[in-house]
PDB file of C-alpha atoms in Angstrom:
ATOM      1  CA  MET A   1     -29.408 -16.222  -7.241  1.00 62.00           C
ATOM      2  CA  PHE A   2     -28.018 -15.639  -3.813  1.00 58.00           C
ATOM      3  CA  SER A   3     -27.247 -17.960  -0.866  1.00 55.00           C
ATOM      4  CA  LYS A   4     -28.311 -16.752   2.502  1.00 57.00           C
ATOM      5  CA  VAL A   5     -25.979 -14.503   4.492  1.00 54.00           C
ATOM      6  CA  SER A   6     -25.514 -14.956   8.031  1.00 52.00           C
ATOM      7  CA  GLY A   7     -22.539 -13.832  10.663  1.00 49.00           C
ATOM      8  CA  PRO A   8     -22.472 -11.811  13.663  1.00 39.00           C
ATOM      9  CA  ILE A   9     -21.467  -8.245  12.575  1.00 43.00           C
ATOM     10  CA  ARG A  10     -21.474  -5.908   9.504  1.00 69.00           C
ATOM     11  CA  LEU A  11     -24.015  -7.705   7.453  1.00 84.00           C
ATOM     12  CA  ALA A  12     -24.480  -4.758   5.152  1.00 84.00           C
ATOM     13  CA  ASP A  13     -20.810  -4.709   4.289  1.00 83.00           C
ATOM     14  CA  ARG A  14     -21.133  -8.345   3.273  1.00 87.00           C
ATOM     15  CA  VAL A  15     -24.124  -8.058   1.180  1.00 91.00           C
ATOM     16  CA  ALA A  16     -22.697  -5.011  -0.642  1.00 89.00           C
ATOM     17  CA  ALA A  17     -19.579  -7.091  -1.244  1.00 89.00           C
ATOM     18  CA  ILE A  18     -21.889 -10.046  -2.760  1.00 92.00           C
ATOM     19  CA  LEU A  19     -23.621  -7.501  -4.921  1.00 93.00           C
ATOM     20  CA  ALA A  20     -20.435  -5.820  -5.976  1.00 89.00           C
ATOM     21  CA  GLU A  21     -18.859  -9.113  -6.977  1.00 89.00           C
ATOM     22  CA  GLU A  22     -21.961  -9.947  -9.284  1.00 91.00           C
ATOM     23  CA  ILE A  23     -21.301  -6.449 -10.987  1.00 89.00           C
ATOM     24  CA  GLU A  24     -17.579  -6.547 -11.331  1.00 84.00           C
ATOM     25  CA  SER A  25     -17.978 -10.148 -12.662  1.00 85.00           C
ATOM     26  CA  GLY A  26     -20.286  -9.108 -15.297  1.00 86.00           C
ATOM     27  CA  ARG A  27     -23.200 -11.275 -13.879  1.00 91.00           C
ATOM     28  CA  LEU A  28     -24.970  -8.286 -13.245  1.00 91.00           C
ATOM     29  CA  ALA A  29     -24.125  -6.075 -16.559  1.00 91.00           C
ATOM     30  CA  GLU A  30     -24.506  -2.540 -17.349  1.00 90.00           C
ATOM     31  CA  GLY A  31     -28.384  -1.481 -17.400  1.00 92.00           C
ATOM     32  CA  ASP A  32     -29.473  -4.576 -15.515  1.00 94.00           C
ATOM     33  CA  ARG A  33     -32.008  -4.018 -12.746  1.00 95.00           C
ATOM     34  CA  LEU A  34     -30.783  -5.607  -9.290  1.00 95.00           C
ATOM     35  CA  PRO A  35     -33.354  -7.946  -7.874  1.00 94.00           C
ATOM     36  CA  THR A  36     -36.105  -6.245  -5.751  1.00 93.00           C
ATOM     37  CA  GLU A  37     -35.552  -5.471  -2.314  1.00 93.00           C
ATOM     38  CA  VAL A  38     -38.152  -8.153  -1.321  1.00 94.00           C
ATOM     39  CA  ALA A  39     -36.409 -10.558  -3.248  1.00 94.00           C
ATOM     40  CA  LEU A  40     -32.902  -9.849  -1.808  1.00 94.00           C
ATOM     41  CA  VAL A  41     -34.560 -10.114   1.636  1.00 93.00           C
ATOM     42  CA  LYS A  42     -35.633 -13.559   0.629  1.00 93.00           C
ATOM     43  CA  GLN A  43     -32.429 -14.922  -1.070  1.00 92.00           C
ATOM     44  CA  LEU A  44     -30.098 -13.554   1.461  1.00 92.00           C
ATOM     45  CA  GLY A  45     -31.827 -14.090   4.617  1.00 92.00           C
ATOM     46  CA  VAL A  46     -31.427 -10.496   5.876  1.00 91.00           C
ATOM     47  CA  SER A  47     -33.411  -7.674   6.879  1.00 91.00           C
ATOM     48  CA  ARG A  48     -34.693  -4.787   4.453  1.00 91.00           C
ATOM     49  CA  THR A  49     -32.578  -2.330   6.599  1.00 91.00           C
ATOM     50  CA  VAL A  50     -29.625  -4.308   5.723  1.00 90.00           C
ATOM     51  CA  VAL A  51     -30.409  -4.709   2.100  1.00 93.00           C
ATOM     52  CA  ARG A  52     -30.878  -0.772   1.869  1.00 92.00           C
ATOM     53  CA  GLU A  53     -27.950   0.123   3.441  1.00 89.00           C
ATOM     54  CA  ALA A  54     -25.783  -2.389   1.391  1.00 90.00           C
ATOM     55  CA  VAL A  55     -27.508  -0.870  -1.962  1.00 92.00           C
ATOM     56  CA  SER A  56     -26.892   2.676  -0.485  1.00 89.00           C
ATOM     57  CA  ARG A  57     -23.123   1.905  -0.454  1.00 86.00           C
ATOM     58  CA  LEU A  58     -22.925   0.320  -4.053  1.00 89.00           C
ATOM     59  CA  ARG A  59     -24.764   3.763  -4.914  1.00 88.00           C
ATOM     60  CA  ASN A  60     -22.075   5.669  -3.072  1.00 81.00           C
ATOM     61  CA  ALA A  61     -19.418   3.634  -4.955  1.00 81.00           C
ATOM     62  CA  GLY A  62     -21.058   4.598  -8.232  1.00 84.00           C
ATOM     63  CA  LEU A  63     -22.090   1.047  -9.189  1.00 89.00           C
ATOM     64  CA  VAL A  64     -25.599   1.390  -9.235  1.00 91.00           C
ATOM     65  CA  GLU A  65     -28.334   4.088  -9.326  1.00 91.00           C
ATOM     66  CA  PRO A  66     -32.021   4.062  -8.077  1.00 91.00           C
ATOM     67  CA  ARG A  67     -34.598   5.137 -10.788  1.00 92.00           C
ATOM     68  CA  GLN A  68     -37.818   6.087  -9.201  1.00 87.00           C
ATOM     69  CA  GLY A  69     -40.530   3.439  -9.647  1.00 87.00           C
ATOM     70  CA  LEU A  70     -38.309   1.330 -11.742  1.00 92.00           C
ATOM     71  CA  GLY A  71     -35.804  -0.041  -9.413  1.00 93.00           C
ATOM     72  CA  VAL A  72     -32.179  -0.112  -9.020  1.00 94.00           C
ATOM     73  CA  PHE A  73     -29.834  -0.434 -12.127  1.00 95.00           C
ATOM     74  CA  VAL A  74     -26.169  -1.244 -12.700  1.00 94.00           C
ATOM     75  CA  LEU A  75     -24.337   1.918 -13.944  1.00 90.00           C
ATOM     76  CA  PRO A  76     -21.596   1.698 -16.834  1.00 86.00           C
ATOM     77  CA  ARG A  77     -18.253   0.414 -15.753  1.00 75.00           C
ATOM     78  CA  ARG A  78     -15.631   3.055 -14.738  1.00 67.00           C
ATOM     79  CA  THR A  79     -12.278   3.318 -13.543  1.00 56.00           C
ATOM     80  CA  ARG A  80     -11.939   2.359  -9.776  1.00 57.00           C
ATOM     81  CA  PRO A  81     -10.071   4.490  -7.491  1.00 56.00           C
ATOM     82  CA  LEU A  82      -6.684   2.688  -6.679  1.00 59.00           C
ATOM     83  CA  ASP A  83      -7.189   0.667  -3.652  1.00 56.00           C
ATOM     84  CA  LEU A  84      -4.592  -1.625  -2.128  1.00 57.00           C
ATOM     85  CA  GLU A  85      -5.559  -1.599   1.424  1.00 50.00           C
ATOM     86  CA  GLY A  86      -7.337  -5.082   1.228  1.00 47.00           C
ATOM     87  CA  GLU A  87      -4.103  -6.425   0.067  1.00 47.00           C
ATOM     88  CA  SER A  88      -2.028  -8.351   2.536  1.00 49.00           C
ATOM     89  CA  PRO A  89       1.732  -7.285   2.471  1.00 48.00           C
ATOM     90  CA  GLY A  90       2.817  -9.999   4.552  1.00 53.00           C
ATOM     91  CA  THR A  91       3.659 -12.978   2.130  1.00 66.00           C
ATOM     92  CA  LYS A  92       6.897 -12.992   0.289  1.00 72.00           C
ATOM     93  CA  SER A  93       5.792 -12.468  -3.053  1.00 76.00           C
ATOM     94  CA  LYS A  94       3.798  -9.460  -1.965  1.00 74.00           C
ATOM     95  CA  VAL A  95       6.583  -7.747  -0.179  1.00 74.00           C
ATOM     96  CA  LEU A  96       8.693  -8.300  -3.265  1.00 81.00           C
ATOM     97  CA  GLN A  97       6.094  -6.789  -5.582  1.00 83.00           C
ATOM     98  CA  ILE A  98       5.825  -3.809  -3.490  1.00 80.00           C
ATOM     99  CA  VAL A  99       9.677  -3.485  -3.446  1.00 83.00           C
ATOM    100  CA  GLU A 100       9.725  -3.543  -7.418  1.00 88.00           C
ATOM    101  CA  VAL A 101       7.172  -0.731  -7.424  1.00 88.00           C
ATOM    102  CA  ARG A 102       8.877   1.522  -4.853  1.00 88.00           C
ATOM    103  CA  ALA A 103      12.254   1.063  -6.983  1.00 91.00           C
ATOM    104  CA  ALA A 104      10.482   2.529  -9.975  1.00 92.00           C
ATOM    105  CA  LEU A 105       8.769   5.325  -8.025  1.00 93.00           C
ATOM    106  CA  GLU A 106      11.319   6.192  -5.811  1.00 93.00           C
ATOM    107  CA  GLY A 107      14.266   6.134  -8.220  1.00 96.00           C
ATOM    108  CA  GLU A 108      12.397   8.588 -10.294  1.00 96.00           C
ATOM    109  CA  ALA A 109      11.623  10.749  -7.082  1.00 97.00           C
ATOM    110  CA  ALA A 110      15.341  10.610  -6.017  1.00 98.00           C
ATOM    111  CA  ALA A 111      16.382  12.051  -9.564  1.00 98.00           C
ATOM    112  CA  LEU A 112      13.734  14.716  -9.456  1.00 98.00           C
ATOM    113  CA  ALA A 113      14.930  15.624  -6.145  1.00 98.00           C
ATOM    114  CA  ALA A 114      18.634  16.075  -7.165  1.00 98.00           C
ATOM    115  CA  THR A 115      17.647  18.580  -9.784  1.00 97.00           C
ATOM    116  CA  ARG A 116      14.960  20.537  -7.629  1.00 97.00           C
ATOM    117  CA  ALA A 117      15.901  20.310  -3.945  1.00 97.00           C
ATOM    118  CA  THR A 118      16.400  23.695  -2.321  1.00 96.00           C
ATOM    119  CA  PRO A 119      18.925  23.948   0.526  1.00 96.00           C
ATOM    120  CA  ASP A 120      15.984  23.776   3.090  1.00 97.00           C
ATOM    121  CA  ASP A 121      14.628  20.665   1.345  1.00 97.00           C
ATOM    122  CA  ILE A 122      18.172  19.041   1.987  1.00 97.00           C
ATOM    123  CA  ALA A 123      18.279  20.239   5.290  1.00 97.00           C
ATOM    124  CA  ARG A 124      14.902  18.447   6.025  1.00 96.00           C
ATOM    125  CA  MET A 125      16.265  15.057   4.428  1.00 97.00           C
ATOM    126  CA  ARG A 126      19.505  15.372   6.714  1.00 97.00           C
ATOM    127  CA  LEU A 127      17.109  15.584   9.726  1.00 97.00           C
ATOM    128  CA  ALA A 128      15.090  12.602   8.613  1.00 96.00           C
ATOM    129  CA  LEU A 129      17.987  10.359   7.928  1.00 96.00           C
ATOM    130  CA  ALA A 130      19.465  11.458  11.304  1.00 96.00           C
ATOM    131  CA  ALA A 131      16.204  10.606  13.017  1.00 96.00           C
ATOM    132  CA  LEU A 132      16.466   7.128  11.348  1.00 93.00           C
ATOM    133  CA  ASP A 133      20.064   6.435  12.457  1.00 94.00           C
ATOM    134  CA  THR A 134      19.017   7.457  15.872  1.00 94.00           C
ATOM    135  CA  ALA A 135      16.296   4.937  15.840  1.00 90.00           C
ATOM    136  CA  VAL A 136      18.406   2.101  14.615  1.00 87.00           C
ATOM    137  CA  ALA A 137      21.273   2.852  17.339  1.00 88.00           C
ATOM    138  CA  ALA A 138      18.291   2.927  20.206  1.00 87.00           C
ATOM    139  CA  ASP A 139      17.205  -0.563  18.831  1.00 81.00           C
ATOM    140  CA  GLY A 140      13.905   0.868  17.342  1.00 78.00           C
ATOM    141  CA  ASP A 141      12.200  -0.777  14.630  1.00 74.00           C
ATOM    142  CA  GLY A 142      12.789   2.343  12.432  1.00 82.00           C
ATOM    143  CA  VAL A 143       9.598   2.096  10.236  1.00 82.00           C
ATOM    144  CA  ASP A 144       8.210   5.304  10.789  1.00 85.00           C
ATOM    145  CA  GLU A 145      11.723   6.934  10.280  1.00 91.00           C
ATOM    146  CA  ASP A 146      12.290   5.254   7.349  1.00 89.00           C
ATOM    147  CA  LEU A 147       8.990   6.210   5.693  1.00 88.00           C
ATOM    148  CA  ALA A 148       9.702   9.664   6.698  1.00 92.00           C
ATOM    149  CA  PHE A 149      13.130   9.806   5.041  1.00 95.00           C
ATOM    150  CA  HIS A 150      11.752   8.578   1.792  1.00 93.00           C
ATOM    151  CA  ARG A 151       8.823  10.799   1.956  1.00 93.00           C
ATOM    152  CA  SER A 152      11.306  13.960   2.374  1.00 96.00           C
ATOM    153  CA  ILE A 153      12.788  12.915  -0.740  1.00 97.00           C
ATOM    154  CA  ALA A 154       9.613  12.956  -2.454  1.00 96.00           C
ATOM    155  CA  GLU A 155       8.419  16.310  -1.003  1.00 95.00           C
ATOM    156  CA  SER A 156      11.680  18.031  -2.013  1.00 96.00           C
ATOM    157  CA  THR A 157      10.409  17.166  -5.870  1.00 96.00           C
ATOM    158  CA  GLY A 158       7.698  19.778  -5.520  1.00 94.00           C
ATOM    159  CA  ASN A 159       5.273  17.539  -7.277  1.00 96.00           C
ATOM    160  CA  PRO A 160       2.276  16.970  -4.968  1.00 93.00           C
ATOM    161  CA  VAL A 161       0.810  14.168  -7.021  1.00 92.00           C
ATOM    162  CA  LEU A 162       4.233  12.038  -6.596  1.00 93.00           C
ATOM    163  CA  VAL A 163       4.312  13.090  -2.896  1.00 91.00           C
ATOM    164  CA  GLN A 164       0.790  11.696  -2.468  1.00 87.00           C
ATOM    165  CA  THR A 165       1.484   8.619  -4.304  1.00 88.00           C
ATOM    166  CA  VAL A 166       4.639   7.802  -2.336  1.00 87.00           C
ATOM    167  CA  ARG A 167       2.934   8.644   1.054  1.00 83.00           C
ATOM    168  CA  TYR A 168       0.044   6.295  -0.052  1.00 79.00           C
ATOM    169  CA  LEU A 169       2.136   3.460  -1.082  1.00 79.00           C
ATOM    170  CA  GLY A 170       4.280   3.897   1.854  1.00 76.00           C
ATOM    171  CA  GLU A 171       1.518   3.396   4.221  1.00 71.00           C
ATOM    172  CA  VAL A 172      -0.012   0.393   2.259  1.00 67.00           C
ATOM    173  CA  ALA A 173       3.481  -1.135   2.426  1.00 66.00           C
ATOM    174  CA  ARG A 174       4.038  -0.435   6.181  1.00 68.00           C
ATOM    175  CA  GLY A 175       3.613  -4.044   7.078  1.00 61.00           C
ATOM    176  CA  GLY A 176       6.136  -5.125   4.198  1.00 61.00           C
ATOM    177  CA  ILE A 177       8.639  -2.600   5.093  1.00 66.00           C
ATOM    178  CA  ARG A 178       8.525  -4.046   8.920  1.00 66.00           C
ATOM    179  CA  VAL A 179       9.074  -7.337   7.462  1.00 65.00           C
ATOM    180  CA  THR A 180      12.052  -6.104   5.297  1.00 64.00           C
ATOM    181  CA  ARG A 181      13.359  -4.314   8.440  1.00 66.00           C
ATOM    182  CA  ALA A 182      12.987  -7.395  10.711  1.00 68.00           C
ATOM    183  CA  ASN A 183      14.786  -9.458   7.967  1.00 63.00           C
ATOM    184  CA  GLU A 184      17.728  -6.913   7.727  1.00 64.00           C
ATOM    185  CA  ALA A 185      17.997  -6.525  11.526  1.00 68.00           C
ATOM    186  CA  ARG A 186      19.117 -10.041  11.956  1.00 66.00           C
ATOM    187  CA  ARG A 187      22.549  -9.266  10.815  1.00 72.00           C
ATOM    188  CA  THR A 188      24.907  -6.381  11.463  1.00 78.00           C
ATOM    189  CA  ASP A 189      26.355  -6.523   7.994  1.00 82.00           C
ATOM    190  CA  PHE A 190      22.771  -5.991   6.630  1.00 80.00           C
ATOM    191  CA  ILE A 191      22.198  -3.164   9.228  1.00 84.00           C
ATOM    192  CA  GLU A 192      25.326  -1.134   7.991  1.00 88.00           C
ATOM    193  CA  ALA A 193      24.664  -1.934   4.341  1.00 89.00           C
ATOM    194  CA  VAL A 194      21.297  -0.320   4.849  1.00 89.00           C
ATOM    195  CA  ARG A 195      22.787   2.744   6.580  1.00 93.00           C
ATOM    196  CA  GLN A 196      25.253   3.291   3.736  1.00 96.00           C
ATOM    197  CA  GLU A 197      22.470   2.876   0.934  1.00 96.00           C
ATOM    198  CA  HIS A 198      20.336   5.680   2.618  1.00 96.00           C
ATOM    199  CA  HIS A 199      23.436   7.952   3.079  1.00 97.00           C
ATOM    200  CA  ALA A 200      24.276   7.329  -0.608  1.00 98.00           C
ATOM    201  CA  ILE A 201      20.985   8.521  -1.705  1.00 98.00           C
ATOM    202  CA  LEU A 202      21.073  11.681   0.290  1.00 98.00           C
ATOM    203  CA  THR A 203      25.029  12.436  -0.967  1.00 98.00           C
ATOM    204  CA  ALA A 204      23.870  12.160  -4.616  1.00 98.00           C
ATOM    205  CA  ILE A 205      20.875  14.292  -4.065  1.00 98.00           C
ATOM    206  CA  GLU A 206      23.271  16.868  -2.195  1.00 97.00           C
ATOM    207  CA  SER A 207      25.420  16.663  -5.273  1.00 97.00           C
ATOM    208  CA  HIS A 208      22.569  17.677  -7.555  1.00 97.00           C
ATOM    209  CA  ASP A 209      23.532  14.213  -9.626  1.00 98.00           C
ATOM    210  CA  PRO A 210      20.042  13.034 -10.594  1.00 98.00           C
ATOM    211  CA  GLU A 211      21.586   9.776 -12.477  1.00 98.00           C
ATOM    212  CA  ALA A 212      23.502   8.964  -9.239  1.00 98.00           C
ATOM    213  CA  ALA A 213      20.572   9.729  -7.094  1.00 98.00           C
ATOM    214  CA  GLN A 214      18.318   7.613  -9.098  1.00 97.00           C
ATOM    215  CA  SER A 215      20.695   4.876  -9.254  1.00 97.00           C
ATOM    216  CA  ALA A 216      21.499   4.825  -5.511  1.00 97.00           C
ATOM    217  CA  ALA A 217      17.606   4.777  -4.764  1.00 96.00           C
ATOM    218  CA  ARG A 218      16.920   1.708  -7.157  1.00 96.00           C
ATOM    219  CA  LEU A 219      20.041   0.024  -6.192  1.00 96.00           C
ATOM    220  CA  HIS A 220      19.091   0.357  -2.552  1.00 93.00           C
ATOM    221  CA  LEU A 221      15.677  -1.258  -3.238  1.00 91.00           C
ATOM    222  CA  ARG A 222      17.085  -4.074  -5.398  1.00 92.00           C
ATOM    223  CA  HIS A 223      19.313  -4.899  -2.469  1.00 90.00           C
ATOM    224  CA  ALA A 224      16.565  -4.978  -0.134  1.00 85.00           C
ATOM    225  CA  ALA A 225      14.711  -7.322  -2.616  1.00 85.00           C
ATOM    226  CA  SER A 226      17.912  -9.588  -2.625  1.00 85.00           C
ATOM    227  CA  ARG A 227      18.073  -9.633   1.073  1.00 80.00           C
ATOM    228  CA  LEU A 228      14.717 -10.787   1.241  1.00 75.00           C
ATOM    229  CA  GLN A 229      15.224 -13.398  -1.364  1.00 78.00           C
ATOM    230  CA  ASP A 230      18.056 -15.039   0.681  1.00 73.00           C
ATOM    231  CA  ALA A 231      15.813 -15.021   3.938  1.00 68.00           C
ATOM    232  CA  ASP A 232      14.955 -18.617   4.533  1.00 64.00           C
ATOM    233  CA  GLU A 233      11.635 -20.144   4.858  1.00 66.00           C
ATOM    234  CA  ARG A 234      11.958 -20.142   8.886  1.00 64.00           C
ATOM    235  CA  PHE A 235      12.081 -16.361   8.780  1.00 59.00           C
ATOM    236  CA  TRP A 236       8.602 -16.027   6.885  1.00 58.00           C
ATOM    237  CA  THR A 237       6.881 -18.623   9.284  1.00 59.00           C
ATOM    238  CA  GLU A 238       8.415 -17.018  12.309  1.00 55.00           C
ATOM    239  CA  THR A 239       7.298 -13.410  11.503  1.00 51.00           C
ATOM    240  CA  ASP A 240       3.937 -14.912   9.643  1.00 48.00           C
ATOM    241  CA  GLY A 241       4.838 -12.067   7.298  1.00 41.00           C
ATOM    242  CA  LEU A 242       3.928  -9.239   9.672  1.00 40.00           C
ATOM    243  CA  ASP A 243       3.982  -9.703  13.333  1.00 37.00           C
ATOM    244  CA  VAL A 244       7.603  -9.423  13.835  1.00 33.00           C
ATOM    245  CA  GLY A 245       9.231  -8.358  16.997  1.00 30.00           C
ATOM    246  CA  LEU A 246      12.239  -6.120  16.151  1.00 27.00           C
ATOM    247  CA  GLY A 247      15.206  -5.540  18.003  1.00 28.00           C
ATOM    248  CA  ALA A 248      17.393  -3.817  15.592  1.00 30.00           C
ATOM    249  CA  ASP A 249      16.753  -2.193  12.190  1.00 34.00           C
ATOM    250  CA  PRO A 250      16.671  -2.074   8.772  1.00 35.00           C
ATOM    251  CA  ALA A 251      15.138  -3.001   5.528  1.00 44.00           C
ATOM    252  CA  THR A 252      14.305  -0.126   3.296  1.00 48.00           C
TER     253      THR A 252
END
């Protein structure tokens, strides 16, 4: 069933990935028994220790369970936790997909913030935006400050699920945010446009106008997508999607 596994490190990870793929694809279906430890050692060309560790990882992931004296069996499929960590944010299409998701999520966050934000919340948003402006003026990349500003908006909604989602998406999208900021840092008119867009979001929230806040947040991210669409292919080649040397600012 399997080809031999070779490589210098993390053999258990590779074996676990091979077995997980068999399960996810349905080639090993619910209720099927995994090949015996001896069979896996022979087919994959690894040690018993590696096989045992790989199976342990599958068990921890809820994919299989050992049954005393019978073997290891595939469990019923269940919803997997959201995991975008393995997705590369460096390609143009991936960055634009992330921006689309952020527009939907952060537009709603801004609307809720406009109805729920306390004076203390608004003060924190002002400080976060001031820190972003300072980073831009100092020729920093502004990525951390950008994330902190958008996170402060989510936090002012009082919805911990939304806060965690925005935080998770922001961390996953960090590379993509760096790319968009690199693109917009190339032009002073882009830098100023992004600054104005951020301030428009905060102004709408301060005015407790949810429709205006939602519109400003969505418009900001739509413009970010448009600016990326206009970037020539040389930009994507030069940055390799992620490794960008930023001299100025912004993107989101």
